[in-house]
Coordinates of C-alpha atoms and ligand atoms in Angstrom, one line a residue:
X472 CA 0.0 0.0 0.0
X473 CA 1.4 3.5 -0.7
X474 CA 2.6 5.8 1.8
X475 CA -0.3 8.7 1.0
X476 CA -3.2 5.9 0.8
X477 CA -4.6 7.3 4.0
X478 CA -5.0 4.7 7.1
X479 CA -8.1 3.9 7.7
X480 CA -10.8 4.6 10.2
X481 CA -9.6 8.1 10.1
X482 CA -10.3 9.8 13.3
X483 CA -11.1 13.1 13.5
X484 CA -11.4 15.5 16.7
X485 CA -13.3 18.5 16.6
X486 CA -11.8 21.3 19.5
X487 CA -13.2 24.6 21.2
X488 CA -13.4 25.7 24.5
X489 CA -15.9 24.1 26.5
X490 CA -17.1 21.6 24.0
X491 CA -20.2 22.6 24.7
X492 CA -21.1 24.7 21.3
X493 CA -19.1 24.6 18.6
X494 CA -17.0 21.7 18.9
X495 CA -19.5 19.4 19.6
X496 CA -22.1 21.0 16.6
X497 CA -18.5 19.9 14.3
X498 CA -18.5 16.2 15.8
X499 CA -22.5 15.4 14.9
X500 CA -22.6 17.8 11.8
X501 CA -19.7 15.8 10.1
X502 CA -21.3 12.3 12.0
X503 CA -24.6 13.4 10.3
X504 CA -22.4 14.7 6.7
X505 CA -20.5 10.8 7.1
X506 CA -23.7 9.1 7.2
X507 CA -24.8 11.0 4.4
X508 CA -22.1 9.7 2.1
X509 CA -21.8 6.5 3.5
X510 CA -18.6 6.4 5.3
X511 CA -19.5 5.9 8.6
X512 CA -16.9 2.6 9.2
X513 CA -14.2 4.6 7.8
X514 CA -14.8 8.5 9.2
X515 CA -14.7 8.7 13.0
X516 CA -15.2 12.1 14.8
X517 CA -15.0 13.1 18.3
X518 CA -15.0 16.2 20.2
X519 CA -13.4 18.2 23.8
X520 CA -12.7 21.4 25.0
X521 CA -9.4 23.0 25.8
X522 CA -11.0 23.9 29.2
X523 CA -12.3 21.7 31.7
X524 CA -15.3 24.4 33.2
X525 CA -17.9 22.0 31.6
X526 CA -16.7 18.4 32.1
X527 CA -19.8 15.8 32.0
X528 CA -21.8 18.7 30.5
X529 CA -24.3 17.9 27.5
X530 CA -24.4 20.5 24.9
X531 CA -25.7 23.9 25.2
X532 CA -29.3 23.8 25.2
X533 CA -29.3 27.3 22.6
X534 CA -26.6 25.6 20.7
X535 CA -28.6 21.8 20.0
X536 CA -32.2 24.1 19.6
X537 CA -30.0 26.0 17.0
X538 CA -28.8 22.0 15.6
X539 CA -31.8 20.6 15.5
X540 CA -33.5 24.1 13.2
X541 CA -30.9 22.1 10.4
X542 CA -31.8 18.5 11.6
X543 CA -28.9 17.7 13.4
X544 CA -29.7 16.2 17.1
X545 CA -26.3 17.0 19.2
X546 CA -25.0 14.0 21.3
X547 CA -22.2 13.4 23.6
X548 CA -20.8 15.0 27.0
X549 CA -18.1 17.7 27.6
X550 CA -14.5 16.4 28.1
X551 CA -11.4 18.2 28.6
X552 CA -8.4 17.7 25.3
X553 CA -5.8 15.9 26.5
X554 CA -2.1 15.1 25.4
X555 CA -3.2 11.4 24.8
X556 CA -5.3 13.0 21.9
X557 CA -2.1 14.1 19.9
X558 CA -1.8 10.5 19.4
X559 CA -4.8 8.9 19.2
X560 CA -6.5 11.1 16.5
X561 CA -5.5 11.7 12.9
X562 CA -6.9 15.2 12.3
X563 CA -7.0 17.6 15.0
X564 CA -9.4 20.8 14.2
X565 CA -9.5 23.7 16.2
X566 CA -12.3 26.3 16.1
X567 CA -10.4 29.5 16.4
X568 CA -6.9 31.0 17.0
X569 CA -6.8 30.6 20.8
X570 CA -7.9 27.3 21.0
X571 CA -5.1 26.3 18.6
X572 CA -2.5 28.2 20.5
X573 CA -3.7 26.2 23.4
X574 CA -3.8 23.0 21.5
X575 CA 0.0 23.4 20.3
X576 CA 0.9 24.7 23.9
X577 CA 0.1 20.7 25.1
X578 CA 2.9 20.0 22.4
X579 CA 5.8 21.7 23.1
X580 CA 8.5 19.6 21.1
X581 CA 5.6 20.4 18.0
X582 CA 5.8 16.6 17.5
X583 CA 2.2 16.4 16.4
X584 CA 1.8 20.5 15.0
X585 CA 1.1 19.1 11.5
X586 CA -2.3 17.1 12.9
X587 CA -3.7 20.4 14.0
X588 CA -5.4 22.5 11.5
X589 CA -8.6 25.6 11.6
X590 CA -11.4 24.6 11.0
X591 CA -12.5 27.4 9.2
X592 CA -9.6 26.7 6.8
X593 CA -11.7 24.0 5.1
X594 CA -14.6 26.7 4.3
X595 CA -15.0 27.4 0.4
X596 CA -18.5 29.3 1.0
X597 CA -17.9 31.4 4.1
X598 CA -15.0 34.2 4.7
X599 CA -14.5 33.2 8.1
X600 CA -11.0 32.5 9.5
X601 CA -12.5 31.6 12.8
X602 CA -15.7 29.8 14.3
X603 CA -17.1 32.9 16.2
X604 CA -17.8 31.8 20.3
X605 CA -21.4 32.4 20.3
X606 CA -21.5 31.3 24.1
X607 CA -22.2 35.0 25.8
X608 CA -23.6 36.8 22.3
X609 CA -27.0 36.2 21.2
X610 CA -29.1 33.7 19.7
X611 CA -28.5 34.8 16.1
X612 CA -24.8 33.5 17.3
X613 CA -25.6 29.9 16.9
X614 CA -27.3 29.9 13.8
X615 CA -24.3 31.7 12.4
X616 CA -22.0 28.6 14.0
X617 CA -24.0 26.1 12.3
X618 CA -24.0 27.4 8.7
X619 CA -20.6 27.6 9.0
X620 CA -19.8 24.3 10.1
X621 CA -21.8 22.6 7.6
X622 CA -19.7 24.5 5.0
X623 CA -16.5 23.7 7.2
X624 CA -17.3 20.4 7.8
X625 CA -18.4 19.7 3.8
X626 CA -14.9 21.1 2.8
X627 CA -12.8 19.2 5.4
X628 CA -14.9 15.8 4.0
X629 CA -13.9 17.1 0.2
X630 CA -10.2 17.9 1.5
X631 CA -6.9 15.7 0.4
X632 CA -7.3 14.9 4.5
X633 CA -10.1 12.6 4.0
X634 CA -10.5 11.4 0.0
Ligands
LIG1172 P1 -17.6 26.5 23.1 O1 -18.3 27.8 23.8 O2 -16.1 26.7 23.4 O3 -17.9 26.6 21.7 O4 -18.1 25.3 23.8 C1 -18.1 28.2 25.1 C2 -18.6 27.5 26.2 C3 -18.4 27.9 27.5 C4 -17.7 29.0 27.7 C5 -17.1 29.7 26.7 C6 -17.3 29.3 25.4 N1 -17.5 29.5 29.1 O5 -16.8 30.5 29.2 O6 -18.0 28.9 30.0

């Protein structure tokens, strides 16, 4: 098998803040996008925070109301990123600038730097460099997030990463 024949299940995980909003909106929008094309046993996404503030937490209730307005139902529970992450995922996407300082600040020999990308660098629609934190802004603010992720998430699944 050739070296750039990606390994397969590819594992993907989705990072914000809390992972209560955005990250977790990634994880089901790309599970739901997966589906959709019928790659389910070879796609795998997962989500966590950089912070551990919401730990056990299920999503945002204005976040999955804002989901389910595009037919997305958001599963899972908050969990903190972790160092064992660097290794055990393929793809590493970070929501905004901050979160991927903070992500590359858990490498500091940069052993793993090429795994972590933007999100927003896999949007061909949107201008967006960054998934906006719509946690203390209004409810207009989640809508946005989840337009852009379905654009972010339909380029990432259309990327060299994952065809
Ligand atoms: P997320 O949003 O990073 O998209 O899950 C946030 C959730 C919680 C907080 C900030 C952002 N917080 O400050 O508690």
């Amino acid at each position: 098998m050739s070296d750039n024949i990606p390994q397969v299940p590819q594992k993907l995980l989705f990072v914000c803040l809390g992972n209560i909003c955005r990250s977790p909106s990634a994880e089901n929008i790309m599970n739901h996008l997966v589906a959709v094309q019928g790659k389910s046993d070879r796609i795998m996404c997962d989500s966590a925070g950089t912070a551990s503030y919401h730990t056990g937490a299920a999503p945002d209730r204005r976040m999955a109301i804002a989901a389910k307005k595009r037919g997305i139902t958001l599963h899972g529970r908050a969990r903190q990123f972790s160092q064992q992450d660097f290794q055990q995922f393929d793809l590493i996407l970070a929501m905004d600038r901050s979160n991927y300082q903070n992500i590359l600040a858990l490498d500091p020999e940069q052993k793993y730097r090429d795994k972590v990308k933007m999100m927003c660098d896999f949007c061909t629609s949107y201008p967006d460099k960054e998934v906006p934190d719509p946690y203390y802004g209004g409810v207009d603010g989640f809508d946005y997030v989840i337009d852009l992720l379905f654009d972010a998430c339909n380029g990432l699944l259309a990327s060299e990463y994952l065809t």
